[in-house]
Amino acid sequence: MPVEPRFAGPVRVLLVEDHDMVAQALELALQRSPAISVVGRASSREAATADTARLRPDVVVLDRRLPDGDAVAAIGDLAALGSRVLVLTGDATPAVAARVAEAGGQGLLLKSAPLDQLESAVQRVAKGEVVFDAALLPGVLDRLTGRARGNGSALTARERETLQLLAEGASTEEIGDRLGVTRNTTRNHVQRVLEKLGARSKLEAVALARREGLLD
C-alpha cells in the first residue's frame, strides 16, 4: 500500500543543478504541476545543504555532478535534515545507483528520461516510495542483497572522493588540496583505495574502478 504524504499541499522541491539552462528547464517542467512547488535552486553541494536547512524542502532533486564534488556524498546530510533525495544524472551504472540507495537516497533518474517521468518520480518519492530507473533497478537489487558486490563496496566516502580525483589525473598534492587534508593523510587515503581494490598502482586502481562501475 502506498505511503501517504507526510504533508499537506504541493510537494516542496529544492533543485540542485549547476547548469542554469538545465535548472530553468527542470523548474518550468515541475512547476507545470499544481502538486509541485519549486521553493529554491542551488548549484553546489555546500549550497544544497545550506538551502535544505533553511527551506526544509520535502524533496531535493540532486544533480550528481556538482562543482564541489560527487553529490552522492551529500545525500546523508540532506536526509538528516528531513528531506527525501532524488538523484538526477546524465548517466549511471548499477553501482552508482546502489551507492545512492546505500547513502539514503530515495531514487535515481537519468536526465534523458521524459519530464513527466521526473514529475511523477518527485511525487512518488514525496509519498515515501523508492524510484530508480527501470534499467538500473535489477543491478541495484543485486548489489544491495549481496549478489553482485565488488571490492569497491568497502570504500569510505572520503576514499571514493580520492578515487574520483585519481581518475581525473590529480596528483597526491592536488588531492590533498582539494580534500583539505595533509600529504600524509592523502597518501593513506590513496593506499587504502589501492588495497581495497586490489590494485598495484593508481592507474590500475582507476581501471579496476571503471570496470566495477565506481567511476563514469
Backbone as JSON, one array per atom type, in Angstrom:
{
  "sequence": "MPVEPRFAGPVRVLLVEDHDMVAQALELALQRSPAISVVGRASSREAATADTARLRPDVVVLDRRLPDGDAVAAIGDLAALGSRVLVLTGDATPAVAARVAEAGGQGLLLKSAPLDQLESAVQRVAKGEVVFDAALLPGVLDRLTGRARGNGSALTARERETLQLLAEGASTEEIGDRLGVTRNTTRNHVQRVLEKLGARSKLEAVALARREGLLD",
  "N": [[0.85, -1.19, 0.0], [0.63, 2.22, -0.88], [2.59, 4.74, 0.73], [1.24, 7.33, 2.63], [1.37, 10.88, 1.97], [3.46, 13.0, 4.01], [2.73, 15.53, 4.47], [0.65, 18.43, 3.8], [-0.7, 19.94, 0.85], [1.18, 21.26, -2.0], [4.09, 19.41, -3.14], [7.12, 20.37, -1.86], [9.96, 21.42, -3.44], [13.49, 21.39, -3.79], [15.76, 22.31, -6.19], [18.83, 21.12, -7.31], [21.28, 21.96, -9.29], [23.91, 22.73, -11.44], [24.02, 23.88, -13.95], [22.6, 26.54, -15.5], [20.66, 26.7, -17.62], [19.66, 24.11, -17.75], [18.65, 23.87, -15.16], [16.64, 25.84, -15.22], [14.94, 24.75, -17.15], [14.13, 22.39, -15.88], [12.86, 23.45, -13.65], [10.7, 24.86, -14.83], [9.36, 22.72, -15.98], [8.6, 21.18, -13.72], [7.05, 23.01, -12.33], [4.77, 23.07, -13.78], [2.99, 21.33, -12.74], [0.33, 21.41, -10.45], [0.7, 20.08, -8.12], [3.26, 20.34, -7.28], [5.79, 22.44, -5.98], [8.46, 24.46, -6.65], [10.78, 25.5, -4.48], [13.29, 26.55, -4.3], [16.64, 26.94, -5.7], [19.83, 25.5, -6.08], [23.39, 25.35, -6.65], [25.55, 23.83, -5.91], [27.1, 21.35, -3.71], [27.56, 22.35, -1.14], [25.87, 24.63, -1.08], [23.46, 23.33, -1.44], [23.11, 21.89, 0.94], [22.98, 24.0, 2.79], [20.71, 25.39, 1.83], [18.78, 23.44, 2.09], [18.64, 23.15, 4.84], [17.64, 25.66, 5.45], [15.27, 26.01, 3.92], [13.84, 23.66, 4.15], [12.83, 21.61, 2.25], [10.54, 19.17, 0.87], [11.4, 17.33, -0.99], [14.58, 16.88, -2.44], [15.87, 17.43, -5.51], [18.57, 16.23, -6.96], [21.4, 16.93, -8.75], [23.98, 14.8, -9.83], [26.7, 15.39, -10.44], [28.53, 17.97, -9.35], [30.09, 21.25, -8.95], [31.64, 21.15, -6.59], [32.12, 18.48, -6.15], [31.19, 14.9, -6.13], [27.83, 14.48, -5.75], [26.55, 12.44, -4.42], [27.81, 11.99, -2.05], [26.71, 13.89, -0.42], [24.18, 13.14, 0.23], [23.52, 11.9, 2.69], [23.7, 14.02, 4.56], [21.67, 15.71, 3.62], [19.42, 14.07, 3.9], [19.43, 13.79, 6.65], [18.5, 16.21, 7.42], [15.86, 16.0, 7.01], [14.78, 15.85, 4.45], [13.75, 14.16, 1.44], [15.61, 12.49, -1.08], [16.14, 12.69, -4.52], [18.12, 11.63, -7.02], [19.4, 13.03, -9.98], [20.87, 12.36, -12.99], [23.27, 12.43, -15.73], [24.23, 10.02, -16.7], [24.54, 6.67, -15.49], [25.5, 3.79, -13.54], [24.62, 0.47, -12.32], [26.14, 0.23, -9.98], [26.58, 2.88, -9.18], [23.92, 3.65, -8.74], [23.32, 1.92, -6.64], [25.0, 2.99, -4.7], [23.7, 5.41, -4.26], [21.31, 4.48, -3.08], [22.39, 3.21, -0.8], [23.4, 5.4, 0.51], [21.16, 6.62, 1.42], [19.42, 7.78, -0.35], [16.33, 8.23, -2.17], [15.92, 7.59, -4.79], [16.9, 7.39, -8.3], [17.14, 8.96, -11.37], [17.67, 9.14, -14.91], [18.85, 11.91, -16.83], [17.93, 11.86, -19.36], [15.4, 10.91, -19.25], [11.83, 11.25, -19.81], [10.21, 14.4, -19.09], [7.76, 14.26, -17.78], [8.03, 11.92, -16.44], [9.92, 12.55, -14.51], [8.42, 14.38, -13.03], [6.44, 12.67, -12.02], [8.08, 10.96, -10.52], [9.07, 12.66, -8.53], [6.74, 13.16, -7.05], [6.12, 10.59, -6.21], [8.38, 9.9, -4.68], [8.06, 11.78, -2.66], [5.91, 10.68, -1.36], [7.01, 8.59, -0.11], [7.89, 6.47, -1.58], [10.29, 4.44, -3.39], [12.23, 5.21, -6.15], [13.79, 4.16, -8.95], [15.59, 4.28, -12.04], [14.32, 2.1, -14.49], [16.05, 0.45, -15.94], [18.23, 0.23, -14.3], [17.42, -0.83, -11.9], [17.37, -3.77, -11.46], [20.14, -4.33, -11.19], [20.74, -2.73, -8.98], [19.29, -3.97, -6.94], [20.59, -6.46, -6.92], [23.16, -5.74, -6.01], [22.6, -4.58, -3.51], [21.58, -6.71, -2.14], [23.73, -8.31, -1.96], [24.41, -9.99, -4.04], [25.99, -9.14, -6.06], [28.53, -7.8, -5.42], [31.44, -5.85, -5.36], [34.96, -5.24, -4.69], [34.99, -2.52, -4.36], [32.86, -1.81, -2.79], [33.64, -1.56, -0.2], [34.86, 0.86, 0.12], [35.25, 3.98, 1.77], [33.41, 7.12, 2.04], [35.23, 9.27, 1.8], [37.38, 7.95, 0.66], [36.25, 7.27, -1.77], [36.0, 9.79, -2.89], [38.69, 10.38, -3.14], [39.41, 8.43, -5.0], [37.91, 9.31, -7.22], [39.22, 11.71, -7.77], [41.74, 10.71, -8.42], [41.06, 9.48, -10.81], [40.6, 11.69, -12.31], [43.1, 12.51, -12.79], [44.55, 13.85, -10.87], [47.32, 14.84, -8.83], [49.05, 13.61, -5.87], [49.52, 15.81, -4.2], [47.66, 17.64, -5.24], [45.27, 16.3, -4.71], [45.29, 16.34, -1.92], [45.04, 19.1, -1.51], [42.5, 19.58, -2.63], [40.88, 18.04, -0.99], [41.45, 19.11, 1.42], [43.29, 18.11, 3.3], [46.27, 16.78, 4.95], [49.47, 15.92, 3.4], [50.37, 13.39, 4.22], [47.99, 12.23, 5.15], [46.57, 12.16, 2.77], [48.15, 10.37, 1.29], [47.67, 8.08, 2.8], [44.93, 7.72, 2.29], [45.02, 7.19, -0.48], [46.55, 4.83, -0.48], [44.85, 3.09, 0.9], [42.73, 2.95, -0.9], [43.96, 1.66, -3.05], [44.6, -0.8, -1.8], [42.04, -1.81, -1.12], [40.88, -2.12, -3.6], [42.52, -3.95, -4.67], [44.68, -3.2, -6.23], [47.82, -2.43, -7.82], [48.85, -0.05, -8.53], [48.11, 3.47, -9.03], [47.01, 3.91, -11.55], [46.1, 1.34, -12.23], [44.19, 1.05, -10.23], [42.27, 2.95, -10.97], [41.47, 1.85, -13.43], [40.38, -0.62, -12.59], [38.31, 0.34, -11.0], [36.68, 1.61, -12.88], [35.86, -0.6, -14.34], [34.33, -1.89, -12.44], [32.27, -0.16, -12.17], [32.42, 2.02, -10.51], [33.23, 4.44, -11.3], [32.41, 6.95, -13.73]],
  "CA": [[0.0, 0.0, 0.0], [1.47, 3.42, -0.92], [2.7, 5.54, 1.94], [0.57, 8.63, 2.48], [2.28, 12.01, 2.14], [3.64, 13.45, 5.38], [2.45, 16.95, 4.46], [-0.49, 18.84, 3.0], [-0.34, 20.93, -0.14], [2.15, 20.83, -3.02], [5.4, 18.91, -2.74], [8.09, 21.46, -1.9], [11.15, 20.85, -4.08], [14.72, 22.15, -3.99], [16.52, 21.83, -7.33], [20.28, 21.3, -7.19], [21.8, 21.79, -10.65], [24.84, 23.84, -11.64], [23.85, 24.46, -15.27], [21.42, 27.4, -15.41], [19.63, 26.37, -18.61], [19.05, 22.84, -17.32], [17.87, 24.17, -13.96], [15.45, 26.57, -15.62], [14.04, 23.82, -17.84], [13.57, 21.49, -14.87], [11.93, 24.22, -12.83], [9.49, 25.11, -15.63], [8.65, 21.45, -16.14], [7.98, 20.77, -12.46], [6.05, 24.0, -11.92], [3.53, 22.84, -14.53], [2.09, 20.53, -11.91], [-0.14, 22.09, -9.24], [1.07, 19.28, -6.96], [4.68, 20.55, -7.01], [6.23, 23.83, -5.87], [9.91, 24.59, -6.54], [10.98, 26.55, -3.48], [14.63, 27.09, -4.37], [17.62, 26.32, -6.57], [21.22, 25.56, -5.61], [24.3, 24.91, -7.71], [26.69, 23.12, -5.34], [26.78, 20.55, -2.54], [27.53, 23.23, 0.03], [24.65, 25.43, -1.14], [22.32, 22.43, -1.28], [22.94, 21.61, 2.36], [22.53, 25.23, 3.45], [19.34, 25.71, 1.42], [17.89, 22.42, 2.66], [18.47, 23.52, 6.26], [16.86, 26.9, 5.53], [13.97, 25.92, 3.26], [13.18, 22.4, 4.54], [12.02, 21.04, 1.16], [10.13, 17.77, 1.02], [12.24, 16.54, -1.9], [15.71, 17.53, -3.09], [16.25, 16.84, -6.8], [20.01, 16.46, -6.82], [22.32, 16.57, -9.83], [25.07, 14.05, -9.22], [27.99, 16.02, -10.65], [28.49, 19.38, -8.99], [31.43, 21.81, -8.94], [32.41, 20.78, -5.4], [32.26, 17.04, -5.97], [30.12, 13.94, -6.36], [26.75, 14.84, -4.83], [26.11, 11.29, -3.63], [28.39, 12.14, -0.71], [25.91, 14.85, 0.35], [22.83, 12.62, 0.48], [23.31, 11.66, 4.12], [23.44, 15.3, 5.23], [20.35, 16.2, 3.21], [18.41, 13.21, 4.52], [19.42, 14.08, 8.09], [17.73, 17.44, 7.59], [14.44, 15.67, 6.86], [14.34, 15.84, 3.06], [13.98, 12.97, 0.64], [16.55, 12.87, -2.14], [16.04, 12.04, -5.82], [19.3, 12.0, -7.8], [19.2, 13.16, -11.42], [22.22, 12.32, -13.55], [23.33, 12.21, -17.17], [24.44, 8.59, -16.92], [24.79, 5.96, -14.24], [25.62, 2.33, -13.56], [24.01, -0.1, -11.12], [26.98, 0.51, -8.81], [26.27, 4.25, -8.76], [22.56, 3.64, -8.19], [23.39, 1.27, -5.34], [25.58, 3.97, -3.78], [22.62, 6.35, -3.92], [20.43, 3.8, -2.13], [23.11, 2.99, 0.45], [23.59, 6.7, 1.16], [19.88, 7.09, 1.93], [18.61, 8.39, -1.4], [15.09, 7.53, -2.49], [15.82, 7.22, -6.17], [17.81, 7.93, -9.3], [16.63, 9.0, -12.74], [18.57, 9.69, -15.91], [18.39, 13.18, -17.38], [17.29, 11.58, -20.64], [14.02, 10.48, -19.01], [10.83, 12.27, -20.11], [9.96, 15.3, -17.98], [6.61, 13.83, -16.98], [8.52, 10.85, -15.56], [10.53, 13.24, -13.38], [7.32, 14.92, -12.23], [5.85, 11.53, -11.3], [9.05, 10.45, -9.55], [9.1, 13.59, -7.4], [5.55, 12.95, -6.23], [6.21, 9.26, -5.6], [9.39, 9.99, -3.63], [7.46, 12.53, -1.56], [4.98, 9.78, -0.67], [7.77, 7.56, 0.59], [8.28, 5.38, -2.48], [11.66, 4.43, -3.92], [12.1, 5.27, -7.61], [15.04, 4.06, -9.7], [15.44, 4.0, -13.46], [13.99, 0.69, -14.66], [17.2, -0.29, -16.45], [19.22, 0.1, -13.25], [16.86, -1.44, -10.7], [17.85, -5.13, -11.17], [21.52, -4.26, -10.69], [20.7, -2.16, -7.64], [18.83, -5.03, -6.03], [21.66, -7.46, -6.81], [24.25, -5.21, -5.18], [22.14, -4.35, -2.15], [21.35, -8.01, -1.49], [24.99, -9.03, -1.88], [24.63, -10.94, -5.13], [26.96, -8.6, -7.02], [29.31, -6.78, -4.73], [32.86, -5.87, -5.66], [35.81, -4.7, -3.64], [34.72, -1.11, -4.18], [31.8, -1.59, -1.81], [34.25, -1.3, 1.1], [35.44, 2.2, 0.15], [34.54, 5.01, 2.51], [33.06, 8.28, 1.23], [36.45, 10.02, 1.52], [38.17, 7.15, -0.27], [35.62, 7.4, -3.08], [36.4, 11.1, -3.4], [40.09, 10.22, -3.54], [39.41, 7.65, -6.24], [37.42, 10.17, -8.28], [40.29, 12.66, -8.1], [42.75, 9.94, -9.14], [40.55, 9.28, -12.17], [40.71, 12.98, -13.0], [44.51, 12.75, -13.04], [45.12, 14.71, -9.83], [48.48, 14.33, -8.1], [48.84, 13.49, -4.42], [49.43, 17.16, -3.65], [46.39, 18.23, -5.67], [44.2, 15.63, -3.97], [45.32, 16.89, -0.57], [44.49, 20.46, -1.55], [41.06, 19.51, -2.91], [40.19, 17.44, 0.16], [41.77, 19.87, 2.62], [43.99, 17.25, 4.27], [47.72, 16.8, 4.82], [50.02, 14.99, 2.42], [50.39, 12.04, 4.79], [46.62, 11.73, 5.15], [46.25, 11.87, 1.38], [48.83, 9.12, 0.94], [46.94, 6.99, 3.46], [43.68, 7.5, 1.53], [45.37, 6.54, -1.74], [46.99, 3.48, -0.19], [43.68, 2.26, 1.23], [41.99, 2.74, -2.15], [44.67, 0.6, -3.78], [44.45, -2.07, -1.08], [40.66, -2.31, -1.18], [40.58, -2.51, -4.98], [43.48, -4.97, -5.07], [45.48, -2.62, -7.3], [49.23, -2.22, -7.52], [49.2, 1.32, -8.9], [46.96, 4.37, -9.17], [46.42, 3.66, -12.86], [45.35, 0.09, -12.17], [43.03, 1.29, -9.37], [41.26, 3.63, -11.78], [40.96, 0.89, -14.41], [39.52, -1.57, -11.88], [37.13, 1.07, -10.55], [35.81, 1.8, -14.04], [35.28, -1.91, -14.68], [33.33, -2.21, -11.42], [31.19, 0.81, -12.22], [32.57, 3.02, -9.46], [33.5, 5.71, -11.97], [31.72, 7.11, -15.02]],
  "C": [[0.89, 1.24, 0.0], [1.46, 4.16, 0.4], [2.06, 6.9, 1.71], [1.57, 9.77, 2.67], [2.33, 12.45, 3.59], [3.31, 14.93, 5.51], [1.2, 17.22, 3.65], [-0.03, 19.88, 2.0], [0.69, 20.39, -1.12], [3.44, 20.3, -2.41], [6.41, 20.04, -2.92], [9.45, 20.89, -2.34], [12.29, 21.86, -4.11], [15.46, 21.52, -5.15], [18.01, 22.12, -7.12], [20.9, 20.94, -8.53], [22.69, 22.99, -10.97], [24.78, 24.46, -13.04], [22.52, 25.23, -15.32], [20.31, 26.99, -16.37], [18.9, 25.08, -18.23], [18.16, 23.09, -16.11], [16.57, 24.88, -14.31], [14.43, 25.65, -16.29], [13.36, 22.88, -16.85], [12.54, 22.22, -14.02], [10.62, 24.47, -13.57], [8.67, 23.83, -15.76], [7.92, 21.05, -14.86], [6.88, 21.73, -12.03], [4.76, 23.86, -12.7], [2.5, 22.12, -13.68], [1.64, 21.32, -10.68], [0.23, 21.34, -7.96], [2.52, 19.48, -6.55], [4.98, 22.05, -6.96], [7.75, 23.84, -5.71], [10.21, 25.78, -5.64], [12.38, 27.15, -3.52], [15.5, 26.33, -5.34], [19.0, 26.52, -5.99], [22.11, 24.99, -6.69], [25.54, 24.19, -7.19], [26.23, 22.28, -4.15], [26.63, 21.42, -1.31], [26.24, 24.05, 0.07], [23.42, 24.56, -0.94], [22.04, 22.14, 0.18], [22.42, 22.83, 3.1], [21.07, 25.54, 3.11], [18.34, 24.69, 1.96], [17.61, 22.73, 4.12], [17.55, 24.73, 6.39], [15.43, 26.73, 5.02], [13.16, 24.69, 3.66], [12.28, 21.84, 3.43], [11.62, 19.6, 1.47], [11.04, 16.86, 0.2], [13.36, 17.41, -2.44], [15.99, 16.76, -4.38], [17.7, 17.21, -7.04], [20.78, 15.98, -8.05], [23.52, 15.87, -9.21], [26.4, 14.76, -9.31], [27.89, 17.52, -10.41], [29.92, 19.92, -8.89], [32.28, 21.41, -7.73], [32.35, 19.28, -5.1], [31.02, 16.22, -6.29], [29.04, 14.15, -5.31], [26.23, 13.66, -4.02], [26.62, 11.4, -2.19], [27.59, 13.09, 0.18], [24.55, 14.31, 0.75], [22.55, 12.44, 1.97], [22.99, 12.94, 4.87], [22.05, 15.83, 4.88], [19.23, 15.38, 3.85], [18.3, 13.49, 6.02], [18.63, 15.33, 8.4], [16.23, 17.23, 7.34], [13.91, 15.64, 5.45], [14.58, 14.48, 2.43], [14.75, 13.38, -0.6], [16.34, 12.01, -3.39], [17.21, 12.54, -6.66], [18.95, 12.0, -9.28], [20.57, 13.26, -12.05], [22.18, 12.02, -15.04], [23.53, 10.75, -17.52], [24.78, 7.94, -15.59], [24.9, 4.47, -14.49], [24.88, 1.79, -12.34], [24.81, 0.17, -9.85], [26.71, 1.91, -8.28], [24.89, 4.3, -8.12], [22.53, 2.99, -6.81], [24.01, 2.2, -4.3], [24.54, 4.98, -3.33], [21.71, 5.73, -2.86], [21.12, 3.62, -0.78], [23.3, 4.28, 1.23], [22.3, 7.26, 1.74], [19.02, 7.8, 0.92], [17.39, 7.56, -1.72], [14.96, 7.16, -3.96], [16.86, 7.87, -7.05], [17.15, 7.83, -10.66], [17.71, 9.56, -13.65], [17.99, 10.98, -16.47], [17.71, 13.0, -18.73], [15.84, 11.13, -20.48], [13.05, 11.6, -19.37], [10.53, 13.13, -18.88], [8.76, 14.87, -17.14], [6.99, 12.67, -16.06], [9.19, 11.45, -14.33], [9.44, 13.78, -12.45], [6.68, 13.82, -11.38], [6.78, 11.02, -10.21], [9.12, 11.35, -8.32], [7.92, 13.33, -6.47], [5.6, 11.59, -5.53], [7.23, 9.25, -4.46], [8.82, 10.72, -2.42], [6.51, 11.67, -0.73], [5.7, 8.64, 0.05], [8.18, 6.38, -0.28], [9.74, 5.53, -2.89], [11.56, 4.31, -5.44], [13.48, 5.25, -8.25], [14.73, 3.77, -11.16], [15.29, 2.49, -13.67], [15.18, -0.14, -15.13], [18.24, -0.56, -15.37], [18.73, -0.73, -12.06], [17.33, -2.87, -10.45], [19.27, -5.15, -10.6], [21.59, -3.71, -9.29], [20.32, -3.23, -6.63], [19.9, -6.09, -5.83], [22.75, -6.98, -5.86], [23.83, -5.05, -3.73], [21.88, -5.65, -1.4], [22.6, -8.87, -1.46], [25.26, -9.99, -3.0], [25.66, -10.44, -6.14], [27.73, -7.46, -6.38], [30.79, -6.94, -5.08], [33.65, -5.28, -4.52], [35.52, -3.24, -3.36], [33.66, -0.82, -3.15], [32.36, -1.24, -0.43], [34.84, 0.1, 1.2], [34.58, 3.16, 0.97], [34.22, 6.18, 1.57], [34.3, 9.08, 0.85], [37.34, 9.27, 0.53], [37.58, 7.19, -1.68], [35.96, 8.75, -3.71], [37.84, 11.06, -3.89], [40.18, 9.49, -4.87], [38.95, 8.51, -7.42], [38.49, 11.16, -8.73], [41.45, 11.96, -8.81], [42.35, 9.75, -10.59], [40.65, 10.56, -12.99], [42.16, 13.37, -13.26], [45.18, 13.63, -12.0], [46.32, 14.04, -9.16], [48.15, 14.22, -6.62], [48.68, 14.86, -3.78], [48.1, 17.82, -3.99], [45.21, 17.6, -4.93], [44.12, 16.18, -2.55], [44.72, 18.27, -0.51], [42.98, 20.44, -1.74], [40.28, 18.99, -1.7], [40.45, 18.22, 1.45], [42.44, 19.05, 3.7], [45.49, 17.3, 4.01], [48.2, 15.78, 3.79], [50.02, 13.57, 2.96], [49.0, 11.42, 4.8], [46.19, 11.35, 3.74], [46.89, 10.56, 0.95], [48.14, 7.92, 1.57], [45.65, 6.67, 2.72], [43.98, 6.74, 0.24], [45.76, 5.09, -1.51], [45.82, 2.56, 0.13], [42.82, 1.98, -0.01], [42.64, 1.6, -2.94], [44.49, -0.76, -3.13], [43.05, -2.66, -1.25], [40.27, -2.76, -2.59], [41.51, -3.62, -5.47], [44.36, -4.5, -6.21], [46.91, -2.39, -6.86], [49.68, -0.81, -7.86], [47.93, 2.15, -8.99], [46.23, 4.11, -10.49], [45.57, 2.39, -12.86], [44.1, 0.26, -11.3], [41.9, 1.95, -10.15], [40.63, 2.68, -12.8], [40.0, -0.11, -13.76], [38.22, -0.91, -11.45], [36.16, 1.29, -11.7], [35.12, 0.49, -14.41], [34.16, -2.27, -13.71], [32.16, -1.24, -11.41], [31.24, 1.86, -11.14], [32.84, 4.41, -10.03], [32.73, 5.75, -13.28], [32.73, 7.12, -16.15]]
}
